[in-house]
CSV table of N, CA and C in Angstrom, one decimal:
chain,number,residue,atom,x,y,z
H,64,MET,N,31.3,41.7,-34.7
H,64,MET,CA,32.7,41.5,-34.6
H,64,MET,C,32.4,40.0,-36.0
H,65,ALA,N,33.4,39.9,-36.5
H,65,ALA,CA,33.8,38.9,-38.0
H,65,ALA,C,34.2,38.0,-37.9
H,66,ALA,N,33.7,36.3,-37.4
H,66,ALA,CA,33.2,35.0,-37.3
H,66,ALA,C,35.2,35.0,-38.6
H,67,ILE,N,35.8,34.2,-37.7
H,67,ILE,CA,36.9,33.5,-38.1
H,67,ILE,C,37.0,32.6,-38.9
H,68,GLY,N,37.4,32.5,-40.4
H,68,GLY,CA,37.5,32.2,-41.6
H,68,GLY,C,38.1,31.1,-41.7
H,69,LEU,N,38.5,30.4,-42.7
H,69,LEU,CA,39.1,29.7,-42.8
H,69,LEU,C,40.5,30.2,-43.6
H,70,GLU,N,40.1,31.3,-44.1
H,70,GLU,CA,41.5,32.3,-44.5
H,70,GLU,C,42.4,32.8,-43.1
H,71,HIS,N,41.8,33.0,-42.3
H,71,HIS,CA,42.3,33.3,-41.3
H,71,HIS,C,43.1,31.9,-40.9
H,72,TYR,N,42.6,30.8,-40.4
H,72,TYR,CA,43.8,30.2,-39.9
H,72,TYR,C,44.8,29.5,-40.7
H,73,LEU,N,44.6,29.9,-42.5
H,73,LEU,CA,45.7,29.4,-43.4
H,73,LEU,C,46.7,30.6,-43.0
H,74,ALA,N,46.1,31.7,-42.7
H,74,ALA,CA,47.2,32.6,-42.7
H,74,ALA,C,48.0,32.3,-41.1
H,75,VAL,N,47.5,31.9,-40.4
H,75,VAL,CA,48.6,31.8,-39.2
H,75,VAL,C,49.2,30.5,-39.5
H,76,ALA,N,49.2,29.6,-39.8
H,76,ALA,CA,49.6,28.4,-40.2
H,76,ALA,C,50.7,29.2,-41.5
H,77,ALA,N,50.6,29.6,-42.6
H,77,ALA,CA,51.9,30.3,-43.8
H,77,ALA,C,52.5,31.0,-42.9
H,78,LEU,N,52.1,31.6,-41.4
H,78,LEU,CA,53.0,32.1,-40.9
H,78,LEU,C,54.1,31.5,-40.2
H,79,LEU,N,53.4,30.6,-39.2
H,79,LEU,CA,54.1,29.5,-38.7
H,79,LEU,C,55.2,28.7,-39.7
H,80,PHE,N,54.5,28.2,-41.0
H,80,PHE,CA,55.7,27.1,-41.8
H,80,PHE,C,56.6,28.6,-42.3
H,81,CYS,N,55.9,29.9,-42.5
H,81,CYS,CA,57.5,30.4,-43.0
H,81,CYS,C,58.7,30.6,-42.0
H,82,LEU,N,57.9,30.9,-40.4
H,82,LEU,CA,59.0,31.0,-39.2
H,82,LEU,C,59.6,30.0,-39.0
H,83,GLY,N,59.0,29.0,-39.5
H,83,GLY,CA,59.4,27.1,-39.0
H,83,GLY,C,61.1,27.6,-40.7
H,84,VAL,N,60.6,27.6,-41.9
H,84,VAL,CA,61.5,27.9,-42.5
H,84,VAL,C,63.0,28.4,-42.8
H,85,TYR,N,62.4,29.6,-42.0
H,85,TYR,CA,63.3,30.9,-41.6
H,85,TYR,C,64.4,30.4,-40.3
H,86,GLY,N,63.6,29.5,-39.1
H,86,GLY,CA,64.4,29.4,-38.8
H,86,GLY,C,65.7,27.8,-39.0
H,87,LEU,N,64.9,26.6,-40.1
H,87,LEU,CA,65.7,25.8,-40.6
H,87,LEU,C,66.7,26.7,-41.3
H,88,LEU,N,66.8,27.4,-41.7
H,88,LEU,CA,68.0,28.0,-43.0
H,88,LEU,C,69.1,28.9,-41.9
H,89,THR,N,68.4,29.8,-41.1
H,89,THR,CA,69.2,30.5,-40.5
H,89,THR,C,69.8,30.5,-39.3
H,90,LYS,N,69.3,29.4,-39.0
H,90,LYS,CA,69.8,28.7,-37.4
H,90,LYS,C,70.9,27.7,-37.4
H,91,ARG,N,71.8,27.5,-36.8
H,91,ARG,CA,73.0,27.1,-36.7
H,91,ARG,C,73.2,25.6,-35.1
H,92,ASN,N,72.5,26.3,-34.2
H,92,ASN,CA,72.2,25.8,-33.3
H,92,ASN,C,71.4,23.9,-33.1
H,93,LEU,N,71.5,22.8,-33.2
H,93,LEU,CA,70.6,22.0,-33.9
H,93,LEU,C,69.1,21.7,-33.1
H,94,VAL,N,69.5,22.4,-32.1
H,94,VAL,CA,67.9,22.2,-31.2
H,94,VAL,C,66.8,22.9,-31.7
H,95,ALA,N,67.5,24.5,-32.1
H,95,ALA,CA,66.4,25.1,-32.6
H,95,ALA,C,66.4,24.9,-34.1
H,96,ILE,N,67.2,24.0,-34.9
H,96,ILE,CA,67.0,23.2,-36.4
H,96,ILE,C,65.8,22.3,-35.7
H,97,LEU,N,65.6,21.9,-35.0
H,97,LEU,CA,64.0,20.7,-34.4
H,97,LEU,C,63.4,21.5,-34.2
H,98,MET,N,63.1,22.7,-33.5
H,98,MET,CA,62.2,23.0,-33.3
H,98,MET,C,61.6,23.7,-34.5
H,99,SER,N,62.4,24.1,-35.1
H,99,SER,CA,62.0,24.9,-36.8
H,99,SER,C,60.8,24.4,-37.2
H,100,ILE,N,61.1,22.8,-37.5
H,100,ILE,CA,61.2,21.6,-37.6
H,100,ILE,C,59.6,21.4,-37.2
H,101,GLU,N,59.4,21.5,-36.0
H,101,GLU,CA,58.2,21.2,-34.9
H,101,GLU,C,57.0,22.2,-35.2
H,102,LEU,N,57.5,23.6,-35.4
H,102,LEU,CA,56.6,24.8,-36.1
H,102,LEU,C,56.6,24.7,-37.4
H,103,MET,N,57.3,24.0,-38.4
H,103,MET,CA,56.8,23.4,-40.4
H,103,MET,C,55.3,22.2,-39.7
H,104,LEU,N,55.7,21.2,-39.2
H,104,LEU,CA,54.9,20.5,-38.6
H,104,LEU,C,53.7,20.7,-37.9
H,105,ASN,N,53.7,22.2,-37.2
H,105,ASN,CA,52.9,22.5,-36.4
H,105,ASN,C,51.9,23.5,-37.5
H,106,ALA,N,52.3,24.3,-38.4
H,106,ALA,CA,51.5,24.5,-39.7
H,106,ALA,C,50.6,23.5,-40.3
H,107,VAL,N,51.3,22.7,-40.5
H,107,VAL,CA,50.2,21.4,-41.5
H,107,VAL,C,49.1,21.0,-40.4
H,108,ASN,N,49.6,20.8,-39.7
H,108,ASN,CA,48.3,20.3,-38.3
H,108,ASN,C,47.1,21.1,-38.7
H,109,LEU,N,47.7,22.3,-38.3
H,109,LEU,CA,46.9,23.4,-38.0
H,109,LEU,C,45.9,23.4,-39.2
H,110,ASN,N,46.6,23.9,-40.6
H,110,ASN,CA,46.1,23.8,-42.2
H,110,ASN,C,45.2,22.6,-42.0
H,111,MET,N,45.3,20.9,-41.8
H,111,MET,CA,44.7,19.9,-41.7
H,111,MET,C,43.4,20.2,-40.8
H,112,VAL,N,43.4,20.6,-40.0
H,112,VAL,CA,42.2,20.5,-38.9
H,112,VAL,C,41.5,22.0,-39.4
H,113,ALA,N,41.9,22.4,-40.1
H,113,ALA,CA,41.2,24.0,-40.6
H,113,ALA,C,40.3,23.8,-42.0
H,114,PHE,N,41.1,22.6,-42.8
H,114,PHE,CA,40.2,22.0,-43.9
H,114,PHE,C,39.0,21.2,-43.2
H,115,SER,N,39.8,20.7,-42.4
H,115,SER,CA,38.1,19.2,-41.8
H,115,SER,C,37.7,19.9,-41.5
H,116,ARG,N,37.5,20.9,-40.7
H,116,ARG,CA,36.9,21.9,-39.9
H,116,ARG,C,35.6,22.4,-41.0
H,117,PHE,N,36.1,23.3,-41.6
H,117,PHE,CA,35.3,23.8,-42.8
H,117,PHE,C,35.2,23.2,-43.9
H,118,ILE,N,35.8,22.3,-44.4
H,118,ILE,CA,35.4,21.3,-45.7
H,118,ILE,C,34.6,20.3,-45.5
H,119,THR,N,34.7,19.6,-44.0
H,119,THR,CA,33.8,18.2,-43.6
H,119,THR,C,34.1,18.6,-42.3
H,120,PRO,N,32.9,19.2,-41.7
H,120,PRO,CA,33.1,19.1,-40.7
H,120,PRO,C,32.4,18.6,-39.6
H,121,GLU,N,31.5,16.8,-40.4
H,121,GLU,CA,31.0,15.5,-39.5
H,121,GLU,C,32.5,14.7,-39.5
H,122,ALA,N,32.9,15.0,-40.4
H,122,ALA,CA,34.6,13.8,-40.2
H,122,ALA,C,35.5,14.5,-39.6
H,123,PHE,N,35.5,13.7,-38.7
H,123,PHE,CA,37.5,14.0,-38.2
H,123,PHE,C,38.2,13.7,-38.3
H,124,VAL,N,38.8,14.0,-40.3
H,124,VAL,CA,39.9,13.0,-40.8
H,124,VAL,C,41.2,14.3,-40.7
H,125,GLY,N,41.0,15.4,-40.8
H,125,GLY,CA,41.8,16.3,-40.7
H,125,GLY,C,42.6,16.4,-39.2
H,126,GLN,N,42.0,16.0,-38.0
H,126,GLN,CA,42.2,16.1,-36.7
H,126,GLN,C,42.8,14.2,-36.4
H,127,LEU,N,42.5,13.5,-36.8
H,127,LEU,CA,42.9,12.5,-36.8
H,127,LEU,C,45.3,12.0,-37.8
H,128,PHE,N,44.7,13.2,-38.7
H,128,PHE,CA,46.0,13.0,-39.5
H,128,PHE,C,47.0,13.7,-38.7
H,129,ALA,N,46.2,15.2,-38.5
H,129,ALA,CA,46.9,15.8,-37.1
H,129,ALA,C,47.5,14.9,-35.7
H,130,VAL,N,46.9,13.9,-35.0
H,130,VAL,CA,47.3,13.4,-33.9
H,130,VAL,C,48.5,12.5,-34.6
H,131,PHE,N,48.4,11.8,-35.8
H,131,PHE,CA,49.4,10.9,-36.1
H,131,PHE,C,50.4,11.4,-36.1
H,132,THR,N,50.5,13.4,-36.8
H,132,THR,CA,51.6,14.0,-37.3
H,132,THR,C,52.0,13.8,-36.1
H,133,ILE,N,51.1,14.3,-35.2
H,133,ILE,CA,51.8,14.8,-33.4
H,133,ILE,C,52.9,13.6,-33.5
H,134,THR,N,52.0,12.6,-33.5
H,134,THR,CA,52.9,11.4,-33.0
H,134,THR,C,54.6,11.0,-34.2
H,135,VAL,N,54.1,11.3,-34.8
H,135,VAL,CA,55.6,10.9,-35.5
H,135,VAL,C,56.6,12.1,-35.6
H,136,ALA,N,55.8,13.6,-35.3
H,136,ALA,CA,56.9,14.2,-34.9
H,136,ALA,C,57.3,13.8,-33.5
H,137,ALA,N,56.6,13.8,-32.3
H,137,ALA,CA,57.4,13.3,-30.7
H,137,ALA,C,58.2,12.2,-31.2
H,138,ALA,N,57.9,11.3,-32.1
H,138,ALA,CA,59.5,10.5,-32.8
H,138,ALA,C,60.6,10.1,-33.0
H,139,GLU,N,60.2,11.8,-34.2
H,139,GLU,CA,61.5,12.2,-34.0
H,139,GLU,C,62.1,13.2,-33.5
H,140,VAL,N,61.4,13.5,-33.2
H,140,VAL,CA,62.0,14.7,-31.6
H,140,VAL,C,63.4,13.9,-30.2
H,141,ALA,N,62.4,12.7,-30.0
H,141,ALA,CA,63.2,11.4,-29.0
H,141,ALA,C,64.8,11.2,-30.3
H,142,VAL,N,64.3,11.1,-31.2
H,142,VAL,CA,65.4,10.2,-31.6
H,142,VAL,C,66.7,11.7,-32.3
H,143,GLY,N,65.7,12.5,-32.9
H,143,GLY,CA,67.1,13.6,-32.9
H,143,GLY,C,67.6,14.0,-31.9
H,144,LEU,N,67.0,14.5,-30.7
H,144,LEU,CA,67.5,14.1,-28.9
H,144,LEU,C,68.5,13.9,-28.5
H,145,ALA,N,68.0,12.2,-29.2
H,145,ALA,CA,69.5,11.2,-28.7
H,145,ALA,C,70.7,11.3,-29.0
H,146,LEU,N,70.5,11.9,-30.8
H,146,LEU,CA,71.4,12.0,-31.4
H,146,LEU,C,72.3,13.2,-31.0
H,147,ILE,N,71.7,14.6,-31.0
H,147,ILE,CA,72.1,15.6,-30.4
H,147,ILE,C,73.1,15.7,-29.0
H,148,PHE,N,72.4,14.6,-28.0
H,148,PHE,CA,73.3,14.5,-26.8
H,148,PHE,C,74.2,13.5,-27.1
H,149,SER,N,74.0,13.0,-28.0
H,149,SER,CA,75.3,12.1,-28.2
H,149,SER,C,76.3,12.7,-29.0
H,150,ILE,N,76.7,13.4,-30.0
H,150,ILE,CA,77.4,14.6,-30.5
H,150,ILE,C,77.8,15.4,-29.5
H,151,TYR,N,76.6,15.9,-29.0
H,151,TYR,CA,77.2,17.1,-28.0
H,151,TYR,C,78.2,16.5,-26.5
H,152,ARG,N,78.0,14.9,-26.0
H,152,ARG,CA,79.1,14.5,-25.7
H,152,ARG,C,80.0,13.8,-26.3
H,153,ASP,N,80.3,13.9,-27.6
H,153,ASP,CA,81.8,13.7,-28.3
H,153,ASP,C,82.8,14.4,-28.6
H,154,ARG,N,81.7,15.9,-28.8
H,154,ARG,CA,82.2,16.7,-29.8
H,154,ARG,C,82.2,18.3,-28.2
H,155,ALA,N,80.8,18.1,-27.4
H,155,ALA,CA,81.2,19.6,-27.2
H,155,ALA,C,80.3,20.6,-27.1
H,156,THR,N,79.3,20.0,-28.3
H,156,THR,CA,78.9,21.5,-29.5
H,156,THR,C,77.7,20.7,-30.0
H,157,THR,N,76.7,21.9,-30.3
H,157,THR,CA,75.5,21.2,-31.4
H,157,THR,C,75.6,22.1,-32.5
H,158,SER,N,76.1,23.0,-32.9
H,158,SER,CA,76.9,23.8,-34.1
H,158,SER,C,77.0,23.1,-35.2
H,159,THR,N,75.8,23.5,-36.3
H,159,THR,CA,76.3,22.8,-37.5
H,159,THR,C,77.8,23.1,-38.2
H,160,GLU,N,78.1,24.2,-38.0
H,160,GLU,CA,78.9,24.6,-38.8
H,160,GLU,C,80.2,24.0,-37.9
H,161,GLU,N,80.3,23.3,-37.0
H,161,GLU,CA,82.0,22.6,-36.2
H,161,GLU,C,81.5,20.9,-36.8
H,162,MET,N,80.3,20.4,-37.4
H,162,MET,CA,80.1,19.2,-37.4
H,162,MET,C,80.7,18.9,-38.6
H,163,ASP,N,81.7,18.9,-39.0
H,163,ASP,CA,82.7,18.3,-40.4
H,163,ASP,C,82.9,17.3,-40.2
H,164,TRP,N,83.0,16.2,-39.5
H,164,TRP,CA,84.3,15.2,-39.4
H,164,TRP,C,83.7,13.8,-40.7
H,165,MET,N,82.3,14.4,-41.5
H,165,MET,CA,81.8,13.6,-42.7
H,165,MET,C,82.3,13.6,-43.9
H,166,LYS,N,83.0,15.1,-43.8
H,166,LYS,CA,83.5,15.7,-45.1
H,166,LYS,C,84.5,15.2,-45.6
H,167,TRP,N,84.7,15.2,-46.4
H,167,TRP,CA,86.5,14.5,-47.3
H,167,TRP,C,87.3,15.4,-47.4
């Protein structure tokens, strides 16, 4: 049985990032867009931890950056969900196509 190498982690991270970009570009629901952004951030976290594990296994730099990214992502989701709830309360929709009140 072959060991899991760095390229395997990078392939999974690339797949996660591509799924996030696809969801970001194709979805019209704000919650789905937030979830797509989270997928992209998790792909970055996977890359940081994998590089840290295979390049400098004695240091925990990648893990520390991943924890920092998770913290920032949690704050981003909290603010994003608060905005989405506020928009939903006023407009009764979370679709990006119906949010045209700031257009000229």
